[in-house]
Amino acid sequence: MSVRVVRTVAELRAALAPHRAAGIGFVPTMGALHEGHLSLLRAARAENATVVLSIFVNPTQFGEAADLAAYPRTEDADVALAGEAGTDLVFAPSAAEMYPAGFATSVCVGGAITATLEGALRGRSHFDGVATVVAKLLLAVQPDRAYFGAKDAQQVVVVRRMVSDLGIPVEIVACPTSRDADGLARSSRNTRLSAEAREQAAAIPRSLRAAQDAFAGGIRDPRGLTIRVRDELAAAGLDPEYVEIVDADTLEPIADLAGPALLAVAVRVGEVRLIDNVVLAPGVDDRIALESGSA
Amino acid sequence: MSVRVVRTVAELRAALAPHRAAGIGFVPTMGALHEGHLSLLRAARAENATVVLSIFVNPTQFGEAADLAAYPRTEDADVALAGEAGTDLVFAPSAAEMYPAGFATSVCVGGAITATLEGALRGRSHFDGVATVVAKLLLAVQPDRAYFGAKDAQQVVVVRRMVSDLGIPVEIVACPTSRDADGLARSSRNTRLSAEAREQAAAIPRSLRAAQDAFAGGIRDPRGLTIRVRDELAAAGLDPEYVEIVDADTLEPIADLAGPALLAVAVRVGEVRLIDNVVLAPGVDDRIALESGSA
C-alpha cells in the first residue's frame, strides 16, 4: 500500500524502465480523486502489469484564474486512495517541472471537435492546454494504455485525435461515467457545491435521463430531445450554457439521429460549472440509473 | 547495398522493433540528397547500430505552392546514395500516410525563436509545419539520436525547443554545414540555380566570411558586421531578405557580441531563395573555407 511518488520525468522514467516491457497502464488526473478516478485505476489495474497515476492541476487548461485557484488539491488523500486501488507509481510534478522557463510549445487540435461545446464556451485554448499536457504526460510515462472518463466526452475525442495525428503509440481507453446514487456525474468540482446546489445539480442527470427515455420511446428529432433536457433543467431553476446533440465522433451538429450521437450539457450551478453527457445510439439502451423518488 | 524502403508507420515500426534496443540514429530529409545529407548519414552511421533515413517533402512547411511544386524529387537516386552512406532503412511515406483525412493537430513553437528570421519572412506557420512533421517523424521512428544540418540553424533551435518542451526522448545532433569548394552551403535548392545564379550565390558565403574576418580582427559591433555582409552581397548584385545577428540560443537580437551569436542571411538569387549562417563566438575561429581566387 505504500505507493511511490515521483516529481520529475527523469525519476519517472528511471522507475518505469524495469517494468516497461511487461506493460504500463496510465490514468492522468488533476487529483482530488473520487470514485470516478478509482474506477479508471481499477480498469487500468485489470489490464496492465504496472499502473501509473499522474496528479497535476494543469494551469494551461483553465480559462479563469478563480477556477484554477479553487480547484481542490488533496494529494495525501489521493495517494492513499490510489494505493488502495492498486496504483504502483504516482507522478506528481510541479508546474516548473512541466513548464520550465522558456517553455514555448503547444499541441493544438483544430477543426470542429475543438470549436464546439466546451471549445465554444471556454475557448479553444482550453483544449490546447489539454492536448499539450496529455501529449507531455503520454511521452513521459510512455504507457501501453491510457484511461479517460467518458464524462469529459469531448476531451476523449480530442485526445484520440491528437494521439492518432501525432502517432503517439498508446491505446486510449474511455471508461463509463461514474455516477452518484442520484445520477450526478462524479467530478472533483462537486465538492464545491453547497447542499442546496447539490440538490439542484441532480436535475442534470434527470434531464439527460428524460431525453434517453424519449429516445427509447422513439423520438429522433434532436430539437425535441434537447427541449426535454431544457425543460427538466428549467424546472430546477437551471439555465444551461449549452444543450447539444452532435455526432459522437466528429462532434458536428446532426440533423437526424441515425448513428451514435452525443447529447452534451454544461450548466452553471451556483459558482460551479458542471458538464455531463450521454450517448444516444439506436439499438443501445444505456439509461442513467436514478435513485427512486429522485425524479 | 540494397536498402529497404517502407511507406507506412506500421511497416516502419515492425522493421525497427528487433533493432530498437541496440540504438537507432535518424536523419529526416526532404530527399534530393546531396553531400550535406550524406554527411549527416555518416555521422549517424558512426554513432548508432541502425540508421534510418526519411524522405518526405512536407507540404505543410512550404508557404508558396510554387516552391513546393518545384522542390526536386529524386527518390531512386536518393535511396542508392543512402545505401552507399550506410543507411539501413528508408521511410518514404505518402502525404496521405502522414496527413490522413481528418488530420487536425499541429505542434506550435511560439516566442522569439519562431518570430524572427525565417519565421518573420515565411511566417510562423512554416515552423508549425516543421515542428509538427518532425514530432511525427520522431514518434514514428523513436530514434536515440536525430541528425540535423547547421545550415538550417533556426530549425535546429526550434526542433530542440520542441523536443525539450514535449519531452520526446531523443538527442538532437547538429552537424556542421556542408559546403561546396566556393563555400556555398549545400542545399537541394542549389540544383535550381542557373550557371549565372550559381556564380552570384557564391557571394553569400563570401559575405559571411567577410564578417568572420572582421570578427576575428576584433570588430564586435553587430551593425558593423552586418554592413560588411550587405556590402559583399551588393557587390554581387544581391539584395538580402535579411542579415541578422542574434543570440545563438534564444535568437533574440543582441547589442554586443559577448556570447555565441548567430549571423544569418536569406537571399533570393533569381527565383531561388537561399539561407546560410555562421556562428560568431569569441575564442572560436571557424571561418568558411573559400577556394583560392573566389574572393
Coordinates of C-alpha atoms in Angstrom, one line a residue:
Chain A
M1 CA 0.0 0.0 0.0
S2 CA 3.0 2.3 0.1
V3 CA 2.8 4.0 -3.2
R4 CA 6.0 5.7 -4.5
V5 CA 5.5 9.3 -5.5
V6 CA 7.9 10.8 -8.1
R7 CA 8.2 14.5 -9.0
T8 CA 10.3 14.6 -12.1
V9 CA 10.2 13.0 -15.6
A10 CA 13.7 11.6 -15.0
E11 CA 12.7 9.8 -11.8
L12 CA 9.5 8.6 -13.5
R13 CA 11.4 7.1 -16.5
A14 CA 14.0 5.5 -14.2
A15 CA 11.3 4.0 -12.0
L16 CA 9.4 2.6 -15.0
A17 CA 12.4 1.3 -17.1
P18 CA 12.4 -2.2 -15.5
H19 CA 8.6 -2.5 -15.9
R20 CA 8.2 -1.2 -19.4
A21 CA 8.3 -4.5 -21.2
A22 CA 5.5 -6.0 -19.1
G23 CA 3.0 -3.3 -19.9
I24 CA 2.0 0.0 -18.4
G25 CA -1.5 1.4 -17.8
F26 CA -1.8 5.2 -17.1
V27 CA -4.5 7.3 -15.5
P28 CA -3.9 11.1 -15.9
T29 CA -5.8 13.2 -13.3
M30 CA -5.8 16.6 -11.7
G31 CA -6.1 14.9 -8.3
A32 CA -9.0 15.3 -5.9
L33 CA -9.6 11.7 -6.6
H34 CA -13.2 10.4 -6.3
E35 CA -14.9 7.1 -7.2
G36 CA -14.7 8.0 -10.9
H37 CA -10.9 8.2 -10.9
L38 CA -10.8 5.0 -8.9
S39 CA -12.9 3.2 -11.5
L40 CA -10.3 4.2 -14.1
L41 CA -7.5 3.0 -11.8
R42 CA -9.3 -0.4 -11.4
A43 CA -9.7 -0.7 -15.1
A44 CA -6.0 0.0 -15.6
R45 CA -5.2 -2.5 -12.8
A46 CA -7.1 -5.2 -14.5
E47 CA -5.4 -4.8 -17.9
N48 CA -1.7 -3.9 -17.1
A49 CA 1.2 -5.2 -15.1
T50 CA 2.1 -1.7 -13.8
V51 CA -0.3 1.2 -13.1
V52 CA 0.8 4.8 -13.1
L53 CA -1.4 7.7 -11.8
S54 CA -0.5 11.3 -12.5
I55 CA -1.7 14.2 -10.4
F56 CA -1.2 17.6 -12.0
V57 CA -3.6 20.5 -11.8
N58 CA -2.7 21.9 -15.3
P59 CA -2.8 25.7 -15.3
T60 CA -2.9 26.0 -19.1
Q61 CA -6.3 24.4 -19.4
F62 CA -8.1 26.8 -17.0
G63 CA -9.5 29.9 -18.6
E64 CA -10.4 31.5 -15.3
A65 CA -7.8 32.1 -12.6
A66 CA -10.5 31.8 -10.0
D67 CA -11.4 28.3 -11.2
L68 CA -7.8 27.2 -11.1
A69 CA -7.3 28.6 -7.6
A70 CA -10.5 27.0 -6.4
Y71 CA -9.6 23.6 -7.9
P72 CA -9.3 21.2 -4.9
R73 CA -5.8 19.9 -4.0
T74 CA -5.7 16.8 -1.8
E75 CA -2.5 15.0 -2.6
D76 CA -2.0 12.9 0.6
A77 CA -5.5 11.6 0.4
D78 CA -5.2 11.0 -3.3
V79 CA -2.0 8.9 -2.9
A80 CA -3.7 6.8 -0.2
L81 CA -6.8 6.2 -2.3
A82 CA -4.6 5.4 -5.4
G83 CA -2.7 2.9 -3.4
E84 CA -5.9 1.1 -2.3
A85 CA -7.0 1.0 -5.9
G86 CA -3.8 -0.8 -6.9
T87 CA -1.6 2.0 -8.2
D88 CA 2.1 1.3 -8.4
L89 CA 3.5 4.7 -9.0
V90 CA 2.2 8.3 -8.7
F91 CA 3.7 11.1 -10.9
A92 CA 3.0 14.4 -9.2
P93 CA 5.2 17.0 -11.0
S94 CA 5.4 20.7 -10.1
A95 CA 4.3 23.3 -12.7
A96 CA 8.0 24.2 -13.1
E97 CA 8.8 20.6 -14.0
M98 CA 6.1 20.5 -16.6
Y99 CA 6.6 24.1 -17.9
P100 CA 10.1 25.2 -17.2
A101 CA 11.3 28.8 -18.0
G102 CA 11.4 29.2 -21.8
F103 CA 8.7 26.7 -22.5
A104 CA 7.2 27.7 -25.8
T105 CA 5.5 24.6 -27.4
S106 CA 1.8 23.8 -27.7
V107 CA -0.1 21.0 -29.3
C108 CA -3.2 22.3 -31.0
V109 CA -6.2 20.3 -32.3
G110 CA -8.2 22.3 -34.8
G111 CA -11.4 21.7 -36.6
A112 CA -14.9 21.1 -35.5
I113 CA -14.0 18.9 -32.5
T114 CA -12.5 21.8 -30.6
A115 CA -14.7 24.6 -31.9
T116 CA -17.9 23.3 -30.4
L117 CA -19.3 22.6 -26.9
E118 CA -16.5 23.3 -24.3
G119 CA -14.3 24.8 -27.0
A120 CA -17.1 27.3 -27.9
L121 CA -17.7 28.2 -24.2
R122 CA -14.2 28.1 -22.7
G123 CA -12.3 28.8 -25.9
R124 CA -10.1 26.6 -28.0
S125 CA -7.1 27.4 -25.7
H126 CA -8.7 25.1 -23.1
F127 CA -8.1 22.2 -25.5
D128 CA -4.7 23.4 -26.5
G129 CA -3.9 23.2 -22.8
V130 CA -5.4 19.7 -22.5
A131 CA -3.7 18.4 -25.7
T132 CA -0.3 19.8 -24.7
V133 CA -0.3 18.4 -21.2
V134 CA -1.7 15.0 -22.3
A135 CA 0.9 14.7 -25.0
K136 CA 3.6 15.6 -22.5
L137 CA 2.3 13.1 -19.9
L138 CA 2.0 10.3 -22.5
L139 CA 5.5 10.9 -23.7
A140 CA 6.8 11.0 -20.1
V141 CA 5.0 7.8 -19.0
Q142 CA 5.0 6.0 -22.4
P143 CA 2.1 3.8 -21.4
D144 CA 0.6 1.0 -23.4
R145 CA -2.9 2.2 -22.4
A146 CA -4.2 5.4 -21.0
Y147 CA -7.7 5.7 -19.3
F148 CA -10.1 8.6 -19.5
G149 CA -13.6 9.1 -18.2
A150 CA -16.5 9.4 -20.6
K151 CA -17.8 12.3 -18.6
D152 CA -15.3 14.5 -20.4
A153 CA -16.5 13.2 -23.8
Q154 CA -15.1 16.0 -25.9
Q155 CA -11.7 15.6 -24.1
V156 CA -11.7 11.9 -25.1
V157 CA -12.4 12.8 -28.8
V158 CA -9.7 15.5 -28.8
V159 CA -7.1 13.2 -27.1
R160 CA -7.9 10.4 -29.5
R161 CA -7.5 12.8 -32.5
M162 CA -4.2 14.1 -31.1
V163 CA -2.8 10.7 -30.4
S164 CA -3.8 9.4 -33.8
D165 CA -2.5 12.5 -35.6
L166 CA 0.9 12.6 -33.9
G167 CA 1.3 8.8 -33.9
I168 CA 1.8 8.5 -30.1
P169 CA 1.9 4.7 -29.6
V170 CA -0.8 4.3 -26.9
E171 CA -4.3 2.9 -26.8
I172 CA -6.8 5.5 -25.4
V173 CA -9.5 3.7 -23.3
A174 CA -12.7 5.6 -22.5
C175 CA -14.4 4.3 -19.3
P176 CA -18.1 4.9 -18.5
T177 CA -19.1 7.9 -16.5
S178 CA -19.2 7.2 -12.8
R179 CA -22.3 8.5 -11.1
D180 CA -23.7 9.0 -7.6
A181 CA -26.9 7.4 -6.5
D182 CA -29.0 10.3 -7.8
G183 CA -27.2 10.1 -11.1
L184 CA -24.9 13.1 -10.8
A185 CA -21.7 12.5 -12.6
R186 CA -18.8 12.3 -10.2
S187 CA -16.5 15.3 -10.6
S188 CA -13.8 16.9 -8.4
R189 CA -15.8 20.1 -8.7
N190 CA -18.8 18.5 -6.9
T191 CA -17.1 19.1 -3.6
R192 CA -17.6 22.8 -4.1
L193 CA -21.4 22.5 -4.4
S194 CA -23.5 23.7 -1.4
A195 CA -26.1 21.3 -0.1
E196 CA -28.8 23.3 -1.9
A197 CA -26.8 23.4 -5.2
R198 CA -26.0 19.7 -4.9
E199 CA -29.8 19.0 -4.9
Q200 CA -30.3 21.4 -7.8
A201 CA -27.5 19.7 -9.7
A202 CA -29.3 16.4 -9.6
A203 CA -31.6 17.8 -12.3
I204 CA -28.7 17.4 -14.8
P205 CA -28.7 13.6 -14.9
R206 CA -32.6 13.7 -14.6
S207 CA -32.7 15.9 -17.7
L208 CA -30.4 13.6 -19.7
R209 CA -32.4 10.6 -18.5
A210 CA -35.6 12.3 -19.7
A211 CA -34.0 12.6 -23.2
Q212 CA -32.9 9.0 -23.0
D213 CA -36.5 8.0 -22.1
A214 CA -37.8 10.0 -25.1
F215 CA -35.2 8.5 -27.4
A216 CA -36.0 5.0 -26.2
G217 CA -39.7 5.9 -26.9
G218 CA -38.8 6.6 -30.5
I219 CA -38.2 10.3 -30.6
R220 CA -35.5 11.0 -33.1
D221 CA -35.7 14.8 -33.6
P222 CA -32.7 16.5 -31.9
R223 CA -34.7 19.6 -31.1
G224 CA -37.5 17.6 -29.4
L225 CA -34.9 15.8 -27.3
T226 CA -32.9 19.0 -26.3
I227 CA -36.2 20.7 -25.3
R228 CA -36.9 17.8 -22.8
V229 CA -33.4 18.5 -21.3
R230 CA -34.0 22.2 -21.1
D231 CA -37.5 21.7 -19.5
E232 CA -36.1 19.5 -16.8
L233 CA -33.3 21.9 -16.1
A234 CA -35.7 24.9 -16.0
A235 CA -37.9 23.1 -13.6
A236 CA -34.9 23.0 -11.2
G237 CA -34.2 26.7 -11.8
L238 CA -31.1 25.9 -14.1
D239 CA -30.3 27.7 -17.3
P240 CA -27.8 25.6 -19.3
E241 CA -24.8 27.1 -21.1
Y242 CA -25.5 24.6 -23.8
V243 CA -27.6 21.6 -24.6
E244 CA -26.3 20.0 -27.8
I245 CA -26.7 16.8 -29.8
V246 CA -23.7 16.2 -32.1
D247 CA -22.1 13.3 -34.0
A248 CA -20.3 11.2 -31.4
D249 CA -17.1 11.0 -33.4
T250 CA -16.9 14.3 -35.3
L251 CA -18.8 16.4 -32.8
E252 CA -20.5 18.1 -35.7
P253 CA -24.2 19.0 -35.4
I254 CA -26.5 16.4 -36.7
A255 CA -30.0 16.7 -38.2
D256 CA -31.2 13.2 -37.6
L257 CA -30.2 10.6 -35.1
A258 CA -29.3 7.7 -37.4
G259 CA -25.9 7.0 -35.9
P260 CA -24.4 7.3 -32.4
A261 CA -24.9 10.9 -31.1
L262 CA -23.6 12.7 -28.1
L263 CA -26.0 14.6 -26.0
A264 CA -23.9 17.1 -24.0
V265 CA -24.8 19.7 -21.5
A266 CA -23.0 22.4 -19.5
V267 CA -24.7 24.0 -16.6
R268 CA -23.5 26.5 -14.0
V269 CA -24.9 25.6 -10.6
G270 CA -24.2 28.5 -8.2
E271 CA -20.5 29.2 -8.9
V272 CA -19.7 25.7 -10.1
R273 CA -19.7 24.8 -13.7
L274 CA -20.7 21.2 -14.4
I275 CA -20.8 19.1 -17.6
D276 CA -22.4 15.8 -18.4
N277 CA -23.3 13.7 -21.4
V278 CA -24.9 10.6 -22.7
V279 CA -24.6 8.7 -26.0
L280 CA -27.8 8.2 -27.9
A281 CA -27.4 5.3 -30.2
P282 CA -30.1 3.3 -32.0
G283 CA -30.3 -0.2 -30.5
V284 CA -28.4 0.8 -27.4
D285 CA -30.3 1.5 -24.1
D286 CA -27.8 2.8 -21.6
R287 CA -30.1 4.9 -19.4
I288 CA -28.8 6.7 -16.4
A289 CA -29.8 4.9 -13.2
L290 CA -31.6 7.4 -10.8
E291 CA -32.3 6.6 -7.2
S292 CA -36.1 6.0 -6.7
G293 CA -38.0 9.1 -6.0
S294 CA -35.3 11.4 -7.3
A295 CA -37.5 12.4 -10.3
Chain B
M1 CA 23.7 -2.1 -50.5
S2 CA 20.0 -3.0 -51.0
V3 CA 18.3 -0.6 -48.7
R4 CA 14.7 -1.5 -47.7
V5 CA 12.1 1.3 -48.3
V6 CA 9.0 1.3 -46.2
R7 CA 5.9 3.5 -46.8
T8 CA 3.9 3.3 -43.6
V9 CA 4.4 3.9 -39.9
A10 CA 3.2 0.3 -39.2
E11 CA 5.9 -1.2 -41.5
L12 CA 8.5 1.1 -40.1
R13 CA 7.8 0.1 -36.5
A14 CA 7.7 -3.6 -37.4
A15 CA 11.0 -3.3 -39.2
L16 CA 12.7 -1.4 -36.4
A17 CA 11.3 -3.5 -33.5
P18 CA 14.2 -6.1 -33.4
H19 CA 16.8 -3.3 -33.7
R20 CA 15.4 -0.8 -31.2
A21 CA 17.4 -2.0 -28.1
A22 CA 20.8 -1.6 -29.9
G23 CA 20.2 2.0 -30.8
I24 CA 18.8 3.9 -33.7
G25 CA 20.1 7.0 -35.5
F26 CA 17.7 9.0 -37.7
V27 CA 18.2 11.6 -40.5
P28 CA 15.0 13.3 -41.6
T29 CA 15.2 14.8 -45.1
M30 CA 13.0 16.1 -47.9
G31 CA 15.1 14.0 -50.3
A32 CA 17.1 15.3 -53.2
L33 CA 20.1 14.1 -51.2
H34 CA 23.4 15.9 -51.6
E35 CA 26.7 15.7 -49.8
G36 CA 25.3 17.6 -46.8
H37 CA 22.7 14.9 -46.2
L38 CA 25.3 12.2 -46.7
S39 CA 27.5 13.8 -44.0
L40 CA 24.5 13.5 -41.6
L41 CA 24.1 9.8 -42.6
R42 CA 27.8 9.2 -42.0
A43 CA 27.6 10.9 -38.6
A44 CA 24.5 8.7 -37.7
R45 CA 26.4 5.6 -39.1
A46 CA 29.3 6.2 -36.8
E47 CA 27.2 6.5 -33.6
N48 CA 24.3 4.1 -34.0
A49 CA 23.7 0.4 -34.7
T50 CA 20.9 1.1 -37.1
V51 CA 20.5 4.2 -39.4
V52 CA 17.1 5.3 -40.7
L53 CA 16.6 8.0 -43.3
S54 CA 13.2 9.6 -44.0
I55 CA 12.3 11.2 -47.3
F56 CA 9.2 13.3 -47.1
V57 CA 8.6 16.6 -48.9
N58 CA 6.4 18.1 -46.2
P59 CA 3.7 20.2 -47.8
T60 CA 2.8 22.0 -44.5
Q61 CA 6.2 23.8 -44.2
F62 CA 6.0 25.4 -47.7
G63 CA 4.4 28.8 -47.8
E64 CA 4.4 29.0 -51.6
A65 CA 2.8 26.4 -53.7
A66 CA 5.3 27.1 -56.5
D67 CA 8.2 26.4 -54.1
L68 CA 6.6 23.1 -53.1
A69 CA 5.9 22.1 -56.7
A70 CA 9.5 23.0 -57.7
Y71 CA 11.1 21.1 -54.9
P72 CA 13.3 18.4 -56.5
R73 CA 12.1 14.7 -56.1
T74 CA 14.7 12.1 -56.9
E75 CA 13.8 9.1 -54.8
D76 CA 15.6 6.3 -56.7
A77 CA 18.9 8.2 -56.7
D78 CA 18.3 9.1 -53.0
V79 CA 17.9 5.5 -52.0
A80 CA 21.0 4.5 -53.9
L81 CA 23.1 7.3 -52.3
A82 CA 21.6 6.5 -48.8
G83 CA 22.6 2.9 -49.2
E84 CA 26.2 3.8 -50.1
A85 CA 26.3 6.0 -47.0
G86 CA 25.4 3.1 -44.8
T87 CA 21.6 3.6 -44.3
D88 CA 19.7 0.5 -43.1
L89 CA 16.1 1.6 -43.7
V90 CA 14.4 4.4 -45.7
F91 CA 11.0 5.7 -44.6
A92 CA 9.3 7.4 -47.5
P93 CA 5.7 7.9 -46.6
S94 CA 3.0 9.4 -48.8
A95 CA 1.3 12.7 -47.8
A96 CA -1.8 10.6 -47.1
E97 CA 0.1 8.4 -44.7
M98 CA 1.4 11.5 -42.8
Y99 CA -1.8 13.6 -43.0
P100 CA -4.8 11.3 -43.5
A101 CA -8.3 12.7 -43.9
G102 CA -9.4 14.4 -40.7
F103 CA -5.9 15.3 -39.6
A104 CA -6.3 18.3 -37.3
T105 CA -3.3 18.5 -35.0
S106 CA -0.4 20.9 -35.1
V107 CA 2.7 21.3 -32.9
C108 CA 3.4 25.0 -32.5
V109 CA 6.5 26.6 -31.0
G110 CA 5.9 30.2 -30.0
G111 CA 8.1 33.0 -28.7
A112 CA 11.1 34.8 -30.2
I113 CA 12.7 31.7 -31.8
T114 CA 9.9 31.4 -34.4
A115 CA 9.0 35.1 -34.7
T116 CA 12.4 36.1 -36.2
L117 CA 14.5 35.3 -39.3
E118 CA 12.7 32.7 -41.4
G119 CA 9.6 33.0 -39.1
A120 CA 9.4 36.7 -39.9
L121 CA 9.8 36.2 -43.6
R122 CA 8.0 32.9 -44.3
G123 CA 5.5 33.2 -41.3
R124 CA 5.3 31.2 -38.2
S125 CA 3.3 28.6 -40.0
H126 CA 6.5 27.4 -41.7
F127 CA 7.8 26.4 -38.3
D128 CA 4.4 24.9 -37.2
G129 CA 4.8 22.7 -40.3
V130 CA 8.4 21.8 -39.4
A131 CA 7.6 21.2 -35.7
T132 CA 4.6 19.0 -36.5
V133 CA 6.3 16.8 -39.1
V134 CA 9.5 16.4 -37.0
A135 CA 7.4 15.5 -34.0
K136 CA 5.5 12.9 -36.1
L137 CA 8.7 11.5 -37.6
L138 CA 10.4 11.3 -34.2
L139 CA 7.4 9.5 -32.7
A140 CA 7.3 7.1 -35.7
V141 CA 11.0 6.2 -35.7
Q142 CA 11.6 6.6 -32.0
P143 CA 15.4 7.1 -32.5
D144 CA 18.0 7.6 -29.9
R145 CA 19.6 10.4 -31.9
A146 CA 18.4 12.6 -34.8
Y147 CA 20.7 14.5 -37.0
F148 CA 20.1 18.0 -38.5
G149 CA 22.3 20.3 -40.5
A150 CA 23.5 23.5 -39.0
K151 CA 22.6 25.3 -42.3
D152 CA 19.1 25.4 -41.1
A153 CA 20.2 26.9 -37.8
Q154 CA 16.8 28.2 -36.7
Q155 CA 15.2 24.9 -37.5
V156 CA 17.7 23.2 -35.1
V157 CA 16.8 25.7 -32.4
V158 CA 13.1 25.2 -32.9
V159 CA 13.4 21.4 -33.0
R160 CA 15.5 21.4 -29.8
R161 CA 12.9 23.6 -28.1
M162 CA 10.0 21.3 -29.2
V163 CA 11.7 18.1 -28.2
S164 CA 12.7 19.5 -24.8
D165 CA 9.2 21.1 -24.2
L166 CA 7.2 17.9 -25.1
G167 CA 9.8 15.6 -23.6
I168 CA 10.4 13.5 -26.7
P169 CA 13.2 11.1 -25.6
V170 CA 15.8 11.8 -28.3
E171 CA 19.1 13.5 -28.6
I172 CA 19.2 16.2 -31.3
V173 CA 22.6 16.3 -33.0
A174 CA 23.5 19.4 -35.1
C175 CA 26.2 18.7 -37.8
P176 CA 28.3 21.4 -39.4
T177 CA 27.1 23.0 -42.7
S178 CA 28.4 21.1 -45.7
R179 CA 29.8 23.5 -48.3
D180 CA 31.0 23.4 -51.9
A181 CA 34.5 24.4 -52.8
D182 CA 33.4 28.0 -53.3
G183 CA 31.8 28.0 -49.9
L184 CA 28.2 27.8 -51.0
A185 CA 26.2 25.8 -48.4
R186 CA 24.9 22.6 -50.0
S187 CA 21.1 22.7 -50.4
S188 CA 18.6 20.7 -52.5
R189 CA 17.5 24.1 -53.9
N190 CA 21.0 24.7 -55.4
T191 CA 20.1 22.4 -58.3
R192 CA 17.6 25.0 -59.4
L193 CA 20.2 27.8 -59.8
S194 CA 21.3 28.7 -63.4
A195 CA 25.0 28.8 -64.0
E196 CA 25.0 32.6 -63.7
A197 CA 22.9 32.5 -60.5
R198 CA 25.2 29.8 -59.1
E199 CA 28.2 32.2 -59.5
Q200 CA 26.2 35.1 -57.9
A201 CA 25.2 32.8 -55.0
A202 CA 28.9 32.3 -54.1
A203 CA 28.7 35.9 -52.8
I204 CA 26.7 34.5 -49.8
P205 CA 29.5 32.5 -48.2
R206 CA 32.0 35.3 -49.2
S207 CA 29.8 37.8 -47.3
L208 CA 29.7 35.6 -44.2
R209 CA 33.4 35.1 -44.5
A210 CA 34.0 38.8 -44.7
A211 CA 32.1 39.2 -41.4
Q212 CA 34.0 36.3 -39.8
D213 CA 37.3 38.0 -40.9
A214 CA 36.1 41.3 -39.3
F215 CA 35.0 39.5 -36.2
A216 CA 38.4 37.7 -36.0
G217 CA 40.0 41.2 -36.4
G218 CA 38.2 42.4 -33.3
I219 CA 35.1 44.0 -34.7
R220 CA 32.3 43.4 -32.1
D221 CA 29.6 45.8 -33.3
P222 CA 26.7 43.9 -34.9
R223 CA 25.9 46.7 -37.2
G224 CA 29.5 47.0 -38.5
L225 CA 29.5 43.2 -39.2
T226 CA 26.1 43.1 -41.0
I227 CA 27.2 46.1 -43.1
R228 CA 30.2 44.0 -44.3
V229 CA 27.8 41.2 -45.3
R230 CA 25.4 43.6 -47.1
D231 CA 28.3 45.3 -49.0
E232 CA 29.7 41.9 -50.2
L233 CA 26.2 40.9 -51.4
A234 CA 25.5 44.2 -53.0
A235 CA 28.8 43.9 -55.0
A236 CA 27.4 40.7 -56.5
G237 CA 24.1 42.4 -57.2
L238 CA 22.2 40.7 -54.4
D239 CA 19.7 42.4 -52.0
P240 CA 19.2 40.1 -49.0
E241 CA 15.8 39.5 -47.4
Y242 CA 17.6 39.7 -44.0
V243 CA 21.0 39.9 -42.5
E244 CA 20.8 39.5 -38.7
I245 CA 23.0 38.8 -35.8
V246 CA 21.1 37.2 -32.9
D247 CA 21.8 35.2 -29.8
A248 CA 22.6 31.7 -30.9
D249 CA 20.3 30.0 -28.4
T250 CA 17.3 32.4 -27.9
L251 CA 17.5 34.0 -31.4
E252 CA 16.9 37.4 -29.8
P253 CA 18.6 40.4 -31.2
I254 CA 21.8 41.2 -29.3
A255 CA 23.5 44.6 -28.8
D256 CA 27.0 43.2 -28.2
L257 CA 28.8 40.1 -29.2
A258 CA 29.9 38.8 -25.8
G259 CA 28.5 35.3 -26.1
P260 CA 27.9 33.0 -29.1
A261 CA 25.9 34.8 -31.8
L262 CA 24.3 33.6 -35.0
L263 CA 24.9 35.6 -38.1
A264 CA 22.1 34.5 -40.5
V265 CA 21.2 35.6 -44.0
A266 CA 18.4 34.9 -46.5
V267 CA 18.9 35.9 -50.2
R268 CA 16.8 35.4 -53.2
V269 CA 19.0 34.6 -56.2
G270 CA 16.9 34.6 -59.3
E271 CA 13.9 32.5 -58.3
V272 CA 15.7 30.5 -55.7
R273 CA 15.6 31.5 -52.0
L274 CA 18.8 30.6 -50.2
I275 CA 19.7 30.8 -46.5
D276 CA 23.1 30.5 -44.8
N277 CA 24.7 31.3 -41.4
V278 CA 27.8 31.2 -39.3
V279 CA 28.3 31.3 -35.5
L280 CA 30.4 34.2 -34.2
A281 CA 31.8 33.2 -30.9
P282 CA 34.7 34.8 -29.0
G283 CA 37.6 32.4 -28.9
V284 CA 36.3 30.3 -31.8
D285 CA 37.7 30.8 -35.3
D286 CA 35.6 28.7 -37.6
R287 CA 35.9 30.6 -40.9
I288 CA 34.3 29.4 -44.1
A289 CA 37.0 27.9 -46.4
L290 CA 36.7 29.5 -49.9
E291 CA 38.5 28.2 -52.9
S292 CA 41.5 30.4 -53.9
G293 CA 40.6 33.3 -56.2
S294 CA 36.9 33.1 -55.4
A295 CA 37.1 36.3 -53.4

